[in-house]
């Protein structure tokens, strides 16, 4: 006879783990910076954002403001400039490996609502509207009007408009004896692609810009076989590596 | 940026325990650590919103389970490298092994591997993490009845797979429930 609890204990009894604190914190800070940098790049960033250009530590950034049309052209993802393909691959990596959902979202205004979800609280939108969900790996996706946490800093939030955003479902435990008031979604602040009609706008750091269709994204640049970033999910030296079976 | 200083202490103190849970959830050490570290990164980002520090562990655990269910590609399948060769299970005498019988470890690990993720998660949370059914229901955002049925089906599947489960686990979860619910 087997005691299941004892068996579980025995399976992991010999396993010792060292917390990769620096790697976790480093990756967390990087994720925060990515969220923050989109709309809070300081004076230079603001000026460039108005021009519809992209700045940041990375090679690209999708601008949340109306893009300047100087270099815009309709193109398919495969023939887009390299920096645009990098941006699309970044988004696809979040879909294929990062548990995100690609959703075309209408943002109506500033995120003024007080949101509470389980043990978390903050500000955001109660009226974010899911216009379309790009089919992807199995998972939850928002429908209709949904609740959306604001960005890390208030000035990092999208202006009213329509965007293709990478969303993830918040994972907050309930408070003891409490209840949920519906799920709240979060968004990755880079990349965010402004949407005009059937196209998204992608703007690179050097000003290169392209209009790429989003309506067929599930079978093109957000397809499972489409490119994803080749770099690892964690900084060099981190304990975590891609599982050979994943 | 909000103060995240106590996040360091939280990770340092709870990483090993969470990693063992993650290892059981995924079936392998490497994928377990992948899962845990992604959950910790998300927890780091959300840390200012976690209003009660004591909820940190529950937050990470919930995140891990939801990520696991979300990413079914991490399903336990294919070759799983591990240090204990199955042949060792047939050794002459393992009564002196503080880890118990290697055959049992391999059998349970293999049987767990074949379960659907939802059933595997509730069994690990229930019988390893010592969560109550209501706590599991909160973590998975489902009804307690759903947790009970998943536990029942999971145990039945383990039995059907040839695992002989002891009475305290198979037929009476009261003792474990009482212990878990008595925790502070």
Short mmCIF file of N, CA and C in Angstrom, two decimals, chain A residues 119-233:
data_model
loop_
_atom_site.label_atom_id
_atom_site.label_comp_id
_atom_site.label_asym_id
_atom_site.label_seq_id
_atom_site.Cartn_x
_atom_site.Cartn_y
_atom_site.Cartn_z
N UNK A 119 -6.58 39.30 -3.86
CA UNK A 119 -5.74 40.02 -2.92
C UNK A 119 -5.00 41.18 -3.56
N UNK A 120 -5.33 41.52 -4.75
CA UNK A 120 -4.64 42.62 -5.41
C UNK A 120 -5.60 43.79 -5.62
N UNK A 121 -5.03 44.97 -5.66
CA UNK A 121 -5.83 46.17 -5.87
C UNK A 121 -5.00 47.18 -6.64
N UNK A 122 -5.66 48.00 -7.40
CA UNK A 122 -4.96 49.00 -8.18
C UNK A 122 -5.94 49.78 -9.03
N UNK A 123 -5.41 50.39 -10.09
CA UNK A 123 -6.25 51.17 -10.99
C UNK A 123 -6.22 50.57 -12.39
N UNK A 124 -7.22 50.92 -13.14
CA UNK A 124 -7.25 50.43 -14.51
C UNK A 124 -8.52 50.84 -15.21
N UNK A 125 -8.87 50.06 -16.21
CA UNK A 125 -10.07 50.33 -16.99
C UNK A 125 -11.13 49.25 -16.67
N UNK A 126 -12.34 49.67 -16.53
CA UNK A 126 -13.42 48.69 -16.42
C UNK A 126 -14.13 48.52 -17.76
N UNK A 127 -13.76 49.33 -18.73
CA UNK A 127 -14.50 49.33 -19.99
C UNK A 127 -13.60 49.05 -21.20
N UNK A 128 -12.47 48.38 -20.96
CA UNK A 128 -11.67 47.97 -22.12
C UNK A 128 -12.52 47.00 -22.95
N UNK A 129 -12.46 47.14 -24.24
CA UNK A 129 -13.33 46.35 -25.11
C UNK A 129 -12.50 45.46 -26.03
N UNK A 130 -12.76 44.17 -25.96
CA UNK A 130 -12.08 43.23 -26.85
C UNK A 130 -12.80 43.23 -28.20
N UNK A 131 -12.12 43.77 -29.18
CA UNK A 131 -12.70 43.83 -30.52
C UNK A 131 -12.51 42.51 -31.25
N UNK A 132 -11.35 41.91 -31.07
CA UNK A 132 -11.05 40.63 -31.71
C UNK A 132 -9.95 39.94 -30.94
N UNK A 133 -10.01 38.63 -30.90
CA UNK A 133 -8.97 37.82 -30.27
C UNK A 133 -8.29 37.01 -31.37
N UNK A 134 -6.97 37.13 -31.44
CA UNK A 134 -6.23 36.35 -32.42
C UNK A 134 -6.13 34.92 -31.90
N UNK A 135 -6.63 33.95 -32.63
CA UNK A 135 -6.55 32.57 -32.14
C UNK A 135 -5.10 32.16 -31.89
N UNK A 136 -4.90 31.48 -30.77
CA UNK A 136 -3.56 31.04 -30.41
C UNK A 136 -3.62 29.77 -29.60
N UNK A 137 -2.57 29.48 -28.85
CA UNK A 137 -2.58 28.30 -28.00
C UNK A 137 -3.77 28.34 -27.03
N UNK A 138 -4.22 27.18 -26.56
CA UNK A 138 -5.38 27.16 -25.67
C UNK A 138 -5.17 28.05 -24.45
N UNK A 139 -6.21 28.74 -24.09
CA UNK A 139 -6.13 29.61 -22.93
C UNK A 139 -7.31 30.54 -22.88
N UNK A 140 -7.42 31.20 -21.75
CA UNK A 140 -8.51 32.16 -21.59
C UNK A 140 -8.22 33.41 -22.40
N UNK A 141 -9.27 34.06 -22.84
CA UNK A 141 -9.13 35.34 -23.52
C UNK A 141 -10.33 36.19 -23.14
N UNK A 142 -10.13 37.50 -23.04
CA UNK A 142 -11.27 38.34 -22.68
C UNK A 142 -12.27 38.44 -23.82
N UNK A 143 -13.51 38.63 -23.44
CA UNK A 143 -14.55 38.85 -24.44
C UNK A 143 -15.35 40.07 -24.05
N UNK A 144 -15.86 40.76 -25.03
CA UNK A 144 -16.68 41.93 -24.76
C UNK A 144 -15.92 42.97 -23.96
N UNK A 145 -16.59 43.57 -23.02
CA UNK A 145 -15.96 44.57 -22.16
C UNK A 145 -15.30 43.86 -20.97
N UNK A 146 -14.08 44.22 -20.69
CA UNK A 146 -13.37 43.53 -19.63
C UNK A 146 -12.56 44.53 -18.81
N UNK A 147 -12.06 44.05 -17.69
CA UNK A 147 -11.27 44.90 -16.79
C UNK A 147 -9.79 44.72 -17.08
N UNK A 148 -9.08 45.83 -17.06
CA UNK A 148 -7.68 45.82 -17.46
C UNK A 148 -6.87 46.68 -16.49
N UNK A 149 -5.84 46.07 -15.90
CA UNK A 149 -4.96 46.86 -15.04
C UNK A 149 -4.26 47.92 -15.88
N UNK A 150 -4.00 49.07 -15.26
CA UNK A 150 -3.19 50.07 -15.94
C UNK A 150 -1.73 49.62 -15.96
N UNK A 151 -0.89 50.39 -16.62
CA UNK A 151 0.53 50.09 -16.67
C UNK A 151 1.19 50.37 -15.33
N UNK A 152 2.49 50.15 -15.31
CA UNK A 152 3.22 50.32 -14.07
C UNK A 152 3.19 51.76 -13.59
N UNK A 153 3.29 52.70 -14.51
CA UNK A 153 3.19 54.10 -14.17
C UNK A 153 2.06 54.73 -14.98
N UNK A 154 1.39 55.70 -14.40
CA UNK A 154 0.23 56.28 -15.09
C UNK A 154 0.55 56.83 -16.47
N UNK A 155 1.76 57.42 -16.61
CA UNK A 155 2.08 58.00 -17.92
C UNK A 155 2.45 56.93 -18.94
N UNK A 156 2.40 55.69 -18.53
CA UNK A 156 2.74 54.61 -19.45
C UNK A 156 1.50 53.94 -20.01
N UNK A 157 0.37 54.59 -19.89
CA UNK A 157 -0.87 53.99 -20.37
C UNK A 157 -1.23 54.46 -21.78
N UNK A 158 -1.86 53.61 -22.55
CA UNK A 158 -2.22 54.00 -23.92
C UNK A 158 -3.22 55.15 -23.94
N UNK A 159 -3.06 55.98 -24.93
CA UNK A 159 -4.07 57.00 -25.17
C UNK A 159 -5.31 56.32 -25.74
N UNK A 160 -6.45 56.99 -25.69
CA UNK A 160 -7.65 56.38 -26.28
C UNK A 160 -7.39 55.96 -27.73
N UNK A 161 -7.85 54.80 -28.06
CA UNK A 161 -7.63 54.31 -29.42
C UNK A 161 -7.75 52.80 -29.46
N UNK A 162 -7.39 52.27 -30.60
CA UNK A 162 -7.47 50.82 -30.82
C UNK A 162 -6.06 50.27 -30.98
N UNK A 163 -5.79 49.21 -30.23
CA UNK A 163 -4.45 48.63 -30.23
C UNK A 163 -4.53 47.11 -30.30
N UNK A 164 -3.50 46.52 -30.85
CA UNK A 164 -3.30 45.09 -30.68
C UNK A 164 -2.37 44.95 -29.48
N UNK A 165 -2.89 44.34 -28.41
CA UNK A 165 -2.14 44.24 -27.16
C UNK A 165 -1.91 42.78 -26.79
N UNK A 166 -0.87 42.55 -26.03
CA UNK A 166 -0.57 41.21 -25.53
C UNK A 166 -1.05 41.16 -24.09
N UNK A 167 -2.12 40.41 -23.85
CA UNK A 167 -2.76 40.39 -22.54
C UNK A 167 -2.44 39.10 -21.80
N UNK A 168 -2.46 39.19 -20.49
CA UNK A 168 -2.34 37.99 -19.66
C UNK A 168 -3.33 38.13 -18.50
N UNK A 169 -3.83 36.98 -18.08
CA UNK A 169 -4.82 36.97 -17.01
C UNK A 169 -4.12 37.11 -15.67
N UNK A 170 -4.60 38.02 -14.86
CA UNK A 170 -4.01 38.21 -13.54
C UNK A 170 -4.25 36.96 -12.71
N UNK A 171 -3.27 36.62 -11.90
CA UNK A 171 -3.38 35.43 -11.08
C UNK A 171 -3.35 35.83 -9.61
N UNK A 172 -4.44 36.23 -9.09
CA UNK A 172 -4.45 36.68 -7.71
C UNK A 172 -5.30 35.75 -6.87
N UNK A 173 -4.77 35.30 -5.74
CA UNK A 173 -5.61 34.48 -4.87
C UNK A 173 -6.73 35.32 -4.26
N UNK A 174 -7.80 34.65 -3.90
CA UNK A 174 -8.86 35.36 -3.20
C UNK A 174 -8.39 35.72 -1.80
N UNK A 175 -8.90 36.82 -1.30
CA UNK A 175 -8.71 37.12 0.10
C UNK A 175 -9.51 36.10 0.90
N UNK A 176 -9.04 35.75 2.10
CA UNK A 176 -9.80 34.78 2.89
C UNK A 176 -11.25 35.24 3.07
N UNK A 177 -12.15 34.40 2.69
CA UNK A 177 -13.56 34.73 2.83
C UNK A 177 -14.07 35.70 1.79
N UNK A 178 -13.19 36.16 0.92
CA UNK A 178 -13.59 37.15 -0.06
C UNK A 178 -14.08 36.50 -1.34
N UNK A 179 -14.32 37.33 -2.30
CA UNK A 179 -14.79 36.81 -3.58
C UNK A 179 -14.19 37.64 -4.70
N UNK A 180 -14.15 37.05 -5.85
CA UNK A 180 -13.67 37.78 -7.01
C UNK A 180 -14.77 38.69 -7.54
N UNK A 181 -14.37 39.75 -8.16
CA UNK A 181 -15.31 40.62 -8.85
C UNK A 181 -14.99 40.54 -10.33
N UNK A 182 -14.85 39.34 -10.82
CA UNK A 182 -14.51 39.16 -12.22
C UNK A 182 -13.01 39.27 -12.41
N UNK A 183 -12.49 38.63 -13.45
CA UNK A 183 -11.04 38.67 -13.66
C UNK A 183 -10.56 40.05 -14.10
N UNK A 184 -9.31 40.30 -13.87
CA UNK A 184 -8.66 41.52 -14.36
C UNK A 184 -7.47 41.10 -15.21
N UNK A 185 -7.34 41.71 -16.35
CA UNK A 185 -6.27 41.37 -17.27
C UNK A 185 -5.15 42.39 -17.16
N UNK A 186 -3.97 41.96 -17.44
CA UNK A 186 -2.83 42.85 -17.53
C UNK A 186 -2.34 42.89 -18.96
N UNK A 187 -1.50 43.86 -19.27
CA UNK A 187 -0.97 43.93 -20.63
C UNK A 187 0.53 44.18 -20.61
N UNK A 188 1.19 43.62 -21.56
CA UNK A 188 2.60 43.88 -21.75
C UNK A 188 2.74 45.18 -22.52
N UNK A 189 3.53 46.09 -21.96
CA UNK A 189 3.53 47.44 -22.53
C UNK A 189 4.42 47.58 -23.76
N UNK A 190 5.19 46.59 -24.04
CA UNK A 190 5.91 46.59 -25.31
C UNK A 190 6.04 45.14 -25.76
N UNK A 191 5.58 44.80 -26.91
CA UNK A 191 5.03 45.74 -27.89
C UNK A 191 3.52 45.94 -27.74
N UNK A 192 3.11 47.16 -28.11
CA UNK A 192 1.70 47.47 -28.34
C UNK A 192 1.62 48.04 -29.74
N UNK A 193 0.72 47.53 -30.53
CA UNK A 193 0.64 47.98 -31.91
C UNK A 193 -0.63 48.78 -32.14
N UNK A 194 -0.52 50.04 -32.52
CA UNK A 194 -1.72 50.79 -32.91
C UNK A 194 -2.39 50.13 -34.11
N UNK A 195 -3.71 50.11 -34.08
CA UNK A 195 -4.48 49.43 -35.13
C UNK A 195 -5.24 50.47 -35.95
N UNK A 196 -5.13 50.35 -37.23
CA UNK A 196 -5.94 51.14 -38.16
C UNK A 196 -6.55 50.18 -39.17
N UNK A 197 -7.85 50.00 -39.07
CA UNK A 197 -8.49 49.06 -39.97
C UNK A 197 -7.98 47.65 -39.78
N UNK A 198 -7.53 47.06 -40.85
CA UNK A 198 -7.03 45.69 -40.78
C UNK A 198 -5.53 45.62 -40.56
N UNK A 199 -4.90 46.77 -40.32
CA UNK A 199 -3.44 46.80 -40.18
C UNK A 199 -3.02 47.26 -38.80
N UNK A 200 -1.85 46.79 -38.40
CA UNK A 200 -1.17 47.37 -37.24
C UNK A 200 -0.01 48.20 -37.72
N UNK A 201 0.38 49.16 -36.89
CA UNK A 201 1.54 49.97 -37.20
C UNK A 201 2.71 49.51 -36.35
N UNK A 202 3.81 49.24 -37.00
CA UNK A 202 5.03 48.85 -36.29
C UNK A 202 6.09 49.89 -36.61
N UNK A 203 6.68 50.46 -35.58
CA UNK A 203 7.68 51.51 -35.76
C UNK A 203 8.97 51.10 -35.09
N UNK A 204 10.05 51.14 -35.82
CA UNK A 204 11.35 50.74 -35.29
C UNK A 204 12.07 51.94 -34.68
N UNK A 205 13.13 51.64 -33.97
CA UNK A 205 13.90 52.69 -33.33
C UNK A 205 14.50 53.67 -34.34
N UNK A 206 14.81 53.21 -35.52
CA UNK A 206 15.41 54.09 -36.51
C UNK A 206 14.37 54.79 -37.37
N UNK A 207 13.11 54.63 -37.01
CA UNK A 207 12.06 55.30 -37.74
C UNK A 207 11.43 54.46 -38.83
N UNK A 208 12.02 53.35 -39.12
CA UNK A 208 11.41 52.46 -40.11
C UNK A 208 10.02 52.07 -39.62
N UNK A 209 9.10 52.08 -40.55
CA UNK A 209 7.72 51.84 -40.15
C UNK A 209 7.04 50.96 -41.17
N UNK A 210 6.12 50.17 -40.69
CA UNK A 210 5.38 49.31 -41.62
C UNK A 210 3.96 49.11 -41.12
N UNK A 211 3.09 48.92 -42.06
CA UNK A 211 1.70 48.56 -41.75
C UNK A 211 1.55 47.07 -42.08
N UNK A 212 1.21 46.29 -41.09
CA UNK A 212 1.14 44.84 -41.27
C UNK A 212 -0.28 44.38 -40.96
N UNK A 213 -0.86 43.54 -41.79
CA UNK A 213 -2.21 43.06 -41.50
C UNK A 213 -2.26 42.24 -40.21
N UNK A 214 -3.33 42.45 -39.44
CA UNK A 214 -3.49 41.64 -38.23
C UNK A 214 -4.59 40.59 -38.40
N UNK A 215 -5.46 40.74 -39.37
CA UNK A 215 -6.61 39.84 -39.49
C UNK A 215 -6.19 38.41 -39.82
N UNK A 216 -5.03 38.25 -40.45
CA UNK A 216 -4.55 36.90 -40.74
C UNK A 216 -3.35 36.53 -39.88
N UNK A 217 -3.19 37.25 -38.77
CA UNK A 217 -1.98 37.06 -37.95
C UNK A 217 -1.86 35.63 -37.44
N UNK A 218 -3.00 34.99 -37.15
CA UNK A 218 -2.94 33.65 -36.56
C UNK A 218 -2.29 32.65 -37.50
N UNK A 219 -2.31 32.94 -38.78
CA UNK A 219 -1.70 32.01 -39.73
C UNK A 219 -0.43 32.57 -40.35
N UNK A 220 -0.06 33.78 -39.93
CA UNK A 220 1.17 34.37 -40.48
C UNK A 220 2.15 34.66 -39.35
N UNK A 221 2.20 35.90 -38.88
CA UNK A 221 3.26 36.25 -37.94
C UNK A 221 2.96 35.86 -36.49
N UNK A 222 1.75 35.41 -36.19
CA UNK A 222 1.47 34.87 -34.86
C UNK A 222 1.16 33.37 -34.93
N UNK A 223 1.59 32.73 -35.97
CA UNK A 223 1.39 31.28 -36.10
C UNK A 223 2.44 30.55 -35.26
N UNK A 224 2.13 29.33 -34.85
CA UNK A 224 3.10 28.57 -34.03
C UNK A 224 4.46 28.44 -34.70
N UNK A 225 4.46 28.35 -36.03
CA UNK A 225 5.73 28.17 -36.73
C UNK A 225 6.40 29.49 -37.10
N UNK A 226 5.73 30.60 -36.80
CA UNK A 226 6.31 31.90 -37.13
C UNK A 226 7.50 32.19 -36.21
N UNK A 227 8.38 33.08 -36.63
CA UNK A 227 9.58 33.33 -35.82
C UNK A 227 9.25 33.85 -34.42
N UNK A 228 10.09 33.45 -33.48
CA UNK A 228 10.05 33.97 -32.12
C UNK A 228 11.47 34.40 -31.78
N UNK A 229 11.65 35.23 -30.76
CA UNK A 229 13.01 35.65 -30.41
C UNK A 229 13.87 34.44 -30.10
N UNK A 230 15.09 34.50 -30.50
CA UNK A 230 15.98 33.37 -30.27
C UNK A 230 16.65 33.44 -28.92
N UNK A 231 16.63 34.61 -28.31
CA UNK A 231 17.27 34.71 -27.00
C UNK A 231 16.44 33.95 -25.98
N UNK A 232 17.07 33.63 -24.87
CA UNK A 232 16.41 32.88 -23.82
C UNK A 232 15.41 33.73 -23.07
N UNK A 233 14.64 33.05 -22.27
CA UNK A 233 13.62 33.72 -21.49
C UNK A 233 14.22 34.40 -20.27
#
